[in-house]
Short mmCIF file of C-alpha atoms and ligand atoms in Angstrom, two decimals:
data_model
loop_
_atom_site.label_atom_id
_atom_site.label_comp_id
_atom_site.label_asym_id
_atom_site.label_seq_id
_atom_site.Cartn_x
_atom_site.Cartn_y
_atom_site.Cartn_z
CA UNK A 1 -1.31 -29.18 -12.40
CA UNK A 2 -1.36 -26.80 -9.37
CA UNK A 3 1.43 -25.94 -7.50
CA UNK A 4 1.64 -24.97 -3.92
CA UNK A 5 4.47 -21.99 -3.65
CA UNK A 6 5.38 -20.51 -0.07
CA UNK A 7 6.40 -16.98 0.00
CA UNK A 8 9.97 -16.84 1.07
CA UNK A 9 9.08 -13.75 3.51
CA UNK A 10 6.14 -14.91 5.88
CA UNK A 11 6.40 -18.55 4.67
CA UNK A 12 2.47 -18.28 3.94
CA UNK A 13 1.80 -20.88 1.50
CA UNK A 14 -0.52 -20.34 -1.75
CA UNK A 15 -1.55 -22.56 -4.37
CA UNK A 16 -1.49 -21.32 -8.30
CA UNK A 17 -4.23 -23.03 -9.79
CA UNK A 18 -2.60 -23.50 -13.25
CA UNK A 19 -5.86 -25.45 -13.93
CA UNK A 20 -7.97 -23.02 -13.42
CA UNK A 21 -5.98 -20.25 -15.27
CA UNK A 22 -7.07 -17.03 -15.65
CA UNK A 23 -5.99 -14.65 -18.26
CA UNK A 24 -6.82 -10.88 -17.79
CA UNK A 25 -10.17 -11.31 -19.75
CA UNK A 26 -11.46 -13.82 -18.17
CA UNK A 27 -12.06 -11.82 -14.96
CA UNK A 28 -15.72 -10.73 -14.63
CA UNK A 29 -13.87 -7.29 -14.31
CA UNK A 30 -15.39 -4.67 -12.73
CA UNK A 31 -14.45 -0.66 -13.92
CA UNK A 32 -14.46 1.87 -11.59
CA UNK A 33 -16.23 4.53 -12.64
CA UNK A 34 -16.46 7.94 -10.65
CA UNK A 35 -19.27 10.01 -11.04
CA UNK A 36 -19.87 14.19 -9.91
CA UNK A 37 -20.93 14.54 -6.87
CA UNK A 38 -21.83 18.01 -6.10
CA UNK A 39 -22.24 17.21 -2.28
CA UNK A 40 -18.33 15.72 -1.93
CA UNK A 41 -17.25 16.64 1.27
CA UNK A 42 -13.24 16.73 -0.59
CA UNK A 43 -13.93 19.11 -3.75
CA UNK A 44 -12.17 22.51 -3.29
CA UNK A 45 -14.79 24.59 -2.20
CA UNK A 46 -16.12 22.65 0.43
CA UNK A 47 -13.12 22.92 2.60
CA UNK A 48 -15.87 23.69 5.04
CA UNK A 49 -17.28 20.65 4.69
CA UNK A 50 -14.14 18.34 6.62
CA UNK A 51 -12.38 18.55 10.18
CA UNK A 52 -9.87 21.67 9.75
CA UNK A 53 -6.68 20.81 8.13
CA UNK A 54 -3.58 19.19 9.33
CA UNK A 55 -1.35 19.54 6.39
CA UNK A 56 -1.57 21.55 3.34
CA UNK A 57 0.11 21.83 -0.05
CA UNK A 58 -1.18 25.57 -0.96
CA UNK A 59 -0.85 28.14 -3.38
CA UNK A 60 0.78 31.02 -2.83
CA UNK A 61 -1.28 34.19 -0.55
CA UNK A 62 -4.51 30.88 0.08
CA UNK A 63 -5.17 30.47 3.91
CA UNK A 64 -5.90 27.44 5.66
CA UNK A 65 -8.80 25.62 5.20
CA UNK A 66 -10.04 27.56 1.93
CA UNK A 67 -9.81 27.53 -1.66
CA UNK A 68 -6.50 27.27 -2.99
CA UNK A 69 -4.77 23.88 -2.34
CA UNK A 70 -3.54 20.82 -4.90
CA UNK A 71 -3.36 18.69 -1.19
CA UNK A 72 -5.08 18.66 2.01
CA UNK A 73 -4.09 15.85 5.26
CA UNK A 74 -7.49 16.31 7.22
CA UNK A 75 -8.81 14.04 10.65
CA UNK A 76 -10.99 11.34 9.17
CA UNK A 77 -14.69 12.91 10.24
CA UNK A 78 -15.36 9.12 11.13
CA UNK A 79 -12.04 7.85 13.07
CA UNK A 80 -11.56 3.92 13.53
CA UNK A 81 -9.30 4.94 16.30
CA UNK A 82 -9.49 8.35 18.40
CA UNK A 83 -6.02 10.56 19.59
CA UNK A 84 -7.33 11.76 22.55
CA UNK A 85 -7.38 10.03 25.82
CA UNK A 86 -4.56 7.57 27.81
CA UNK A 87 -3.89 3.97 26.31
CA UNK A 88 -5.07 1.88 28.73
CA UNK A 89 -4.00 -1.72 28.26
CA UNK A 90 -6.75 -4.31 30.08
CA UNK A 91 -7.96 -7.89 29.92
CA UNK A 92 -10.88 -10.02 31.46
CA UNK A 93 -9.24 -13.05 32.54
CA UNK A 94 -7.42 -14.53 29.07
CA UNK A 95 -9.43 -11.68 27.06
CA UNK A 96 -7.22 -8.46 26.22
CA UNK A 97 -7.77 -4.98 25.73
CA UNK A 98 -7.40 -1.74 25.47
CA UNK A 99 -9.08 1.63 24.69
CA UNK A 100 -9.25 2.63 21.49
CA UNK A 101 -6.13 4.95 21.21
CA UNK A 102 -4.81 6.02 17.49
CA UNK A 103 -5.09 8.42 14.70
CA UNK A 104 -6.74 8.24 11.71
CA UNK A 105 -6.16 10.97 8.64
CA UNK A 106 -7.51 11.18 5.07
CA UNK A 107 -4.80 12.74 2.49
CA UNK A 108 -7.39 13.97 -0.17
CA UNK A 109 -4.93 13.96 -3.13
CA UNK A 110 -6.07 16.29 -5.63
CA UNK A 111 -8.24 19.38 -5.72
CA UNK A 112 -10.68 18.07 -8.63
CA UNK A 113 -13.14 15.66 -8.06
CA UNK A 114 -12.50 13.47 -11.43
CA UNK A 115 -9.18 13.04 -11.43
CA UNK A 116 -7.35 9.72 -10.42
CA UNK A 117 -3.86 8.50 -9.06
CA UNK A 118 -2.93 6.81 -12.52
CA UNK A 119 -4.07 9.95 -14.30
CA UNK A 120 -1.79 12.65 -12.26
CA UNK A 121 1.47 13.80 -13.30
CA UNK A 122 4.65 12.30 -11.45
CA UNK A 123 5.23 15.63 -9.52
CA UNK A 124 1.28 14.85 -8.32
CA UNK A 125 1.77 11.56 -7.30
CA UNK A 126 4.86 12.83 -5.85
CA UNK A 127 3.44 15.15 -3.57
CA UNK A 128 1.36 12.41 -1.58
CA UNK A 129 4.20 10.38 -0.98
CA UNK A 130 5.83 13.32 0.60
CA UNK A 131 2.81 14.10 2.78
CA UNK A 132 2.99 10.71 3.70
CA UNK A 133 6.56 11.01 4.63
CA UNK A 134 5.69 14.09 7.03
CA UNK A 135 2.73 12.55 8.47
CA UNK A 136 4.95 9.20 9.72
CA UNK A 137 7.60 11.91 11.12
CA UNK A 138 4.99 13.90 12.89
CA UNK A 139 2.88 11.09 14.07
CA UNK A 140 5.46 9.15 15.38
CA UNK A 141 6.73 11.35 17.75
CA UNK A 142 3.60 9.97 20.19
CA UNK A 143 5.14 7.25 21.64
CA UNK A 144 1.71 5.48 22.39
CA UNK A 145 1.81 4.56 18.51
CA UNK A 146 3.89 1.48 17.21
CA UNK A 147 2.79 1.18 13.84
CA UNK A 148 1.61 3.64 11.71
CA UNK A 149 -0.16 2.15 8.21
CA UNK A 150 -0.58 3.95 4.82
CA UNK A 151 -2.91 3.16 2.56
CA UNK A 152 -5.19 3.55 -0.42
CA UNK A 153 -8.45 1.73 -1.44
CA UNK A 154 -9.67 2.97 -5.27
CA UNK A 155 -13.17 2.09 -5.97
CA UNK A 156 -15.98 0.64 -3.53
CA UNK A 157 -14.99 -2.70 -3.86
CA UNK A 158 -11.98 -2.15 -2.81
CA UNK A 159 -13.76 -0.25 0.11
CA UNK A 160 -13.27 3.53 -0.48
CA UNK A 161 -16.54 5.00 0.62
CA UNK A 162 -16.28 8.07 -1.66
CA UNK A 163 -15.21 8.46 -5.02
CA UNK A 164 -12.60 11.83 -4.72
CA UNK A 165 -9.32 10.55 -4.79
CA UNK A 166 -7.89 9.81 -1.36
CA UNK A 167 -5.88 7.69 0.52
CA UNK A 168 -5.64 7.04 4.77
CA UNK A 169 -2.93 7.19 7.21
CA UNK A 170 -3.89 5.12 10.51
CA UNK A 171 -1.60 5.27 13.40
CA UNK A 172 -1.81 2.42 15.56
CA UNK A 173 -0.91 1.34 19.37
CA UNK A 174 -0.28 -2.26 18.31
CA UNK A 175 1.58 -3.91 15.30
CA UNK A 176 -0.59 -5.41 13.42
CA UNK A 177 -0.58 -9.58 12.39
CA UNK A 178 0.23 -9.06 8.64
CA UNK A 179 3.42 -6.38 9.45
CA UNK A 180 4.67 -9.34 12.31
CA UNK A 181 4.46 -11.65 10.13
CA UNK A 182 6.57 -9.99 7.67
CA UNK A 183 9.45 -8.69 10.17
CA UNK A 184 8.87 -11.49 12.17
CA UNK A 185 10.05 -13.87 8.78
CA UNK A 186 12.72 -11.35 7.66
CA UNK A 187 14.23 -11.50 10.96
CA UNK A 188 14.76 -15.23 10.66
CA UNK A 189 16.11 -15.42 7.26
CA UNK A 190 18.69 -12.49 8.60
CA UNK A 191 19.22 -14.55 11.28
CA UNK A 192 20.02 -18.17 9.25
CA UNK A 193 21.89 -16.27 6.27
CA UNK A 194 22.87 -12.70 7.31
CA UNK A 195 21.05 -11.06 4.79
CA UNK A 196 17.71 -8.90 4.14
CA UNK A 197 15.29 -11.53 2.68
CA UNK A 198 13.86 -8.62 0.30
CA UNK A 199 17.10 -7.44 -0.78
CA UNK A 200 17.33 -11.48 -2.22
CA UNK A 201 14.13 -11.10 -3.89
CA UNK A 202 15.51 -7.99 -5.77
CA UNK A 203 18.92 -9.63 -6.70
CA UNK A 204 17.20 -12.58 -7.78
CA UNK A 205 14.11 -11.37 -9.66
CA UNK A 206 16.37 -8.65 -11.34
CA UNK A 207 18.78 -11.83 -12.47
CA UNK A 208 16.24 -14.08 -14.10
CA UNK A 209 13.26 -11.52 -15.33
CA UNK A 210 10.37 -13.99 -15.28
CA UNK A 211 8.62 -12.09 -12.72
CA UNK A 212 10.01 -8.32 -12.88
CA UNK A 213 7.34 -5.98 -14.52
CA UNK A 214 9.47 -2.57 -14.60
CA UNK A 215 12.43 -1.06 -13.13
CA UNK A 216 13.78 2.42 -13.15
CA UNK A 217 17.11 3.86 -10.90
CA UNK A 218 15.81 3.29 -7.55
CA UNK A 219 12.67 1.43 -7.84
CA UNK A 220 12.10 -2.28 -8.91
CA UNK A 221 8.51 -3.45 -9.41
CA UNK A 222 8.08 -7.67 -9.53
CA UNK A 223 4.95 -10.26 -9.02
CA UNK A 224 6.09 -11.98 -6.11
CA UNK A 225 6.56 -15.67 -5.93
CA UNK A 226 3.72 -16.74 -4.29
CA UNK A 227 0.89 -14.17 -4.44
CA UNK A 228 -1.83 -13.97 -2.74
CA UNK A 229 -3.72 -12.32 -5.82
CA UNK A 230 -3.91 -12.16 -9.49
CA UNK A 231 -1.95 -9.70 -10.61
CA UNK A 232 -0.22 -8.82 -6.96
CA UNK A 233 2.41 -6.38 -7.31
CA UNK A 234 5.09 -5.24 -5.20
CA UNK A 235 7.02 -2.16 -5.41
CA UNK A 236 10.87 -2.64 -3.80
CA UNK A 237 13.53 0.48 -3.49
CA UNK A 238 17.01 -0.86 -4.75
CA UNK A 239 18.94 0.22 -1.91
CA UNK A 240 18.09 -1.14 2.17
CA UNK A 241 16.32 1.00 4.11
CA UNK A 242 13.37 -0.37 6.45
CA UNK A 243 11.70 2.71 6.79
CA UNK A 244 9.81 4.24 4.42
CA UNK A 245 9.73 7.66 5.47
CA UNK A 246 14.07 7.90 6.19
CA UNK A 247 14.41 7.36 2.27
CA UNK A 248 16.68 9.79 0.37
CA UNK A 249 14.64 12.72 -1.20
CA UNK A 250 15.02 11.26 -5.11
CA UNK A 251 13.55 8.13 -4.11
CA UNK A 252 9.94 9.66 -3.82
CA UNK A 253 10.17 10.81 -7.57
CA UNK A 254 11.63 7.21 -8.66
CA UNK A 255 8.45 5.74 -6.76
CA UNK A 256 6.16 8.54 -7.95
CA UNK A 257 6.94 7.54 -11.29
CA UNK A 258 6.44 3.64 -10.99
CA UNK A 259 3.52 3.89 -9.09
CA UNK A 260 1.74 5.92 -12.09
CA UNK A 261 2.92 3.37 -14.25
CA UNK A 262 2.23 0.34 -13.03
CA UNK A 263 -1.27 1.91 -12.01
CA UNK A 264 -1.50 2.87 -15.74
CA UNK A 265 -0.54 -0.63 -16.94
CA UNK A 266 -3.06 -2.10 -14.77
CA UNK A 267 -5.36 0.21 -15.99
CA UNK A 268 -4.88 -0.69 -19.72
CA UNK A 269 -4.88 -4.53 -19.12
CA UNK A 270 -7.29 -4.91 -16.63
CA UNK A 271 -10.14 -2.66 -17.32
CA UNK A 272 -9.27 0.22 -14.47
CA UNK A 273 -10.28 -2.43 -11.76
CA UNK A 274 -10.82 -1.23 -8.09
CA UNK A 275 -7.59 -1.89 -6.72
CA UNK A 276 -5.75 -1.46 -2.54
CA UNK A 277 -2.92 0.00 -2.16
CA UNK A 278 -0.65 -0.07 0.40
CA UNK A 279 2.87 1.37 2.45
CA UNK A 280 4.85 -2.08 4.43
CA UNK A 281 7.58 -0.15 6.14
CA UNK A 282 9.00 -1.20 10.16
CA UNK A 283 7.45 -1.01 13.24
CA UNK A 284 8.06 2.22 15.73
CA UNK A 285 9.40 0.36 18.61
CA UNK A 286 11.95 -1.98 16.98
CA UNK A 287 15.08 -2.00 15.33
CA UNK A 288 14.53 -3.47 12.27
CA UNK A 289 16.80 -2.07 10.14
CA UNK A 290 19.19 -4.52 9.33
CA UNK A 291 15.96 -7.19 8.23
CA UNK A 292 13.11 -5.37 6.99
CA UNK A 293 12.82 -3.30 3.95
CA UNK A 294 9.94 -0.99 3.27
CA UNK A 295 8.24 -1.72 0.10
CA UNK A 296 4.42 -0.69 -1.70
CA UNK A 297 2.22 -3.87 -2.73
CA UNK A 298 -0.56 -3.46 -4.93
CA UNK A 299 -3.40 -5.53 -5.20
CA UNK A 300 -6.15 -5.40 -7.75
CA UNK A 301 -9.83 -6.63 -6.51
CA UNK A 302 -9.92 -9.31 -9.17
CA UNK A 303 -11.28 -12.35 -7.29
CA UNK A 304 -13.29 -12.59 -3.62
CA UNK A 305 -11.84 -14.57 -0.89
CA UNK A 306 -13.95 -17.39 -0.10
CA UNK A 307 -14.26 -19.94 2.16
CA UNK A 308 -11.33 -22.16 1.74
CA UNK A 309 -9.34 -19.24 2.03
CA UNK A 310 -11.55 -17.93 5.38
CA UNK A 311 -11.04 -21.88 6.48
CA UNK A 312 -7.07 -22.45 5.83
CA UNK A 313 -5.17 -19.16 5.47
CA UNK A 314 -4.33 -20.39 1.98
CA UNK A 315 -4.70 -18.44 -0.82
CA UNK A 316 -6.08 -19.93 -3.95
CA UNK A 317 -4.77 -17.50 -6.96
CA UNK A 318 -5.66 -18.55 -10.53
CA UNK A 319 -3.12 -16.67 -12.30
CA UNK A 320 0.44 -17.55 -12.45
CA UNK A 321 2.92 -14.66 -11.18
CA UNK A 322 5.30 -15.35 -14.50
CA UNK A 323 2.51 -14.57 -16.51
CA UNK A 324 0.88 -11.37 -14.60
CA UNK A 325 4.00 -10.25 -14.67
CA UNK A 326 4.15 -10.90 -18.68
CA UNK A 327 1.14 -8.98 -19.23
CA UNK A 328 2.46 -5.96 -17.19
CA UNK A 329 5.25 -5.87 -18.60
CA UNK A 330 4.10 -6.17 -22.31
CA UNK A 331 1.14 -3.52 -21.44
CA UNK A 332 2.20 0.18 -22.83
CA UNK A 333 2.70 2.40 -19.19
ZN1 ZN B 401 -14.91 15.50 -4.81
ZN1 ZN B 402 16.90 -5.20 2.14
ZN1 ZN B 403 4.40 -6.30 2.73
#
């Protein structure tokens, strides 16, 4: 039997197609593999090679934009979404508009071209989610942006157009649908039951286990009730906060350290698949911090969407949460 599960956040509805199971192996799984590329644009040496830096991490007596770095925040050479210029909100007749005002960064992670996010020690993995933290800060003081998005896409089907290990920061002048959704649906379950809808999901999951992959002091990390994906994971900070970047400072080590490992559990049970990764935290322009909390999800590329997904909005997910979550949990980190 299948069963149709609504996720208690959005209320998006999803069907687990218990009939169709899939266990880990029967994925036509796809490895990432990265090759050397002597002509990457992010090794160190070719500093010269990318839009002068924004934010460093840098060794001792290096100067900008040269050898010398284990981080570099650069302008994306290609921007979706340009800084300069006025927002300029438009329409013809019903059709809206506007220019296309934003900012668009690349946070090449490590100096060496090989190395990966699961592969780099916690203080590594660390280190981006601090320059993440100072990028929000810094990019938020432009009050043309309301949303600003981080996230990561590992291998090229999960979209990354180059191998080196990076990840994107796009500041935008809208919110987008998926983030409304979300705070839109927190803010009604505050509103009926005077409570943050995610900080349920923690008490709940960490009560009954079925679907909680790892936990350590500040971090939980569960398969949600009703993923979209095989294998969907979701990374949750114990304690409220809506905003990811006004955590307290030991909560980037707690999530630098589950983010390595569920990356590495993945890795061992799944064959190193391409994967997205991504930052939910709350809008610029509202208060949302009684109802929203920030949280990671992380979503292997195990299946394609197809058309009755395109057609409905449903998702059609052939592997149970309870038993993703079994395999992550059983999988050595
Ligand atoms: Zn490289
Ligand atoms: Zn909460
Ligand atoms: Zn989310």
């Amino acid at each position: 039997m299948s069963e149709l599960r609504k996720d208690p956040v959005t209320g998006r509805w999803v069907i687990i197609s218990t009939d169709r199971r899939k266990r880990p192996t029967d994925f036509r799984l796809e490895s990432v593999q990265i090759a050397p590329d002597p002509t990457c644009p992010f090794c160190e040496g070719h500093e010269g090679m990318t839009p002068p830096e924004i934010l460093a991490v840098r060794h001792n007596g290096s100067r900008p934009n040269q050898q010398g770095w284990d981080l570099r925040v650069v302008p994306n050479q290609f921007p979706v979404l340009r800084v300069e210029g006025t927002l300029d909100r438009q329409g013809e007749g019903l059709f809206d508009k506007m220019n296309g005002i934003g900012a668009h960064e690349v946070i090449i992670e490590s100096p060496r071209h090989l190395e990966q996010l699961a592969d780099m020690p916690d203080d590594a993995i660390e280190r981006i989610l601090w320059s993440v933290h100072d990028r929000m800060l810094d990019l938020q003081r432009d009050i043309r942006f309301r949303y600003i998005i981080a996230f990561k896409n590992h291998g090229t089907a999960a979209g990354a157009s180059l191998d080196h290990s990076h990840s994107q920061i796009i500041a935008l002048p809208i919110v987008p649908r998926e983030v409304r959704d979300e705070v839109d649906g927190a803010k009604a379950h505050f509103q009926a039951k005077e409570r943050c809808v995610f900080c349920d999901i923690l008490r709940q999951e960490t009560r009954e286990g079925q679907r909680l992959i790892a936990e350590n002091t500040d971090i939980v990390a569960v398969a949600p009730y009703a993923p979209r994906f095989p294998f969907e994971t979701w990374l949750l900070p114990r304690r409220h906060e809506s905003r990811f970047e006004s955590s307290p400072r030991h909560e980037y080590g707690s999530l630098a350290r589950m983010l390595g490992e569920i990356l590495r559990r993945m890795n061992r049970t799944l064959g190193s698949p391409p994967y997205n990764l991504l930052i939910h935290t709350a809008p610029l322009v509202e208060t949302a911090g009684e109802y929203y909390h920030w949280h990671v999800e992380i979503i292997p590329k195990l299946t394609k969407v197809a058309g009755f997904e395109w057609a409905t909005g449903f998702y059609l997910n052939p592997t149970s949460p309870e038993e993703a979550a079994q395999v992550l949990r059983d999988a050595r980190a």
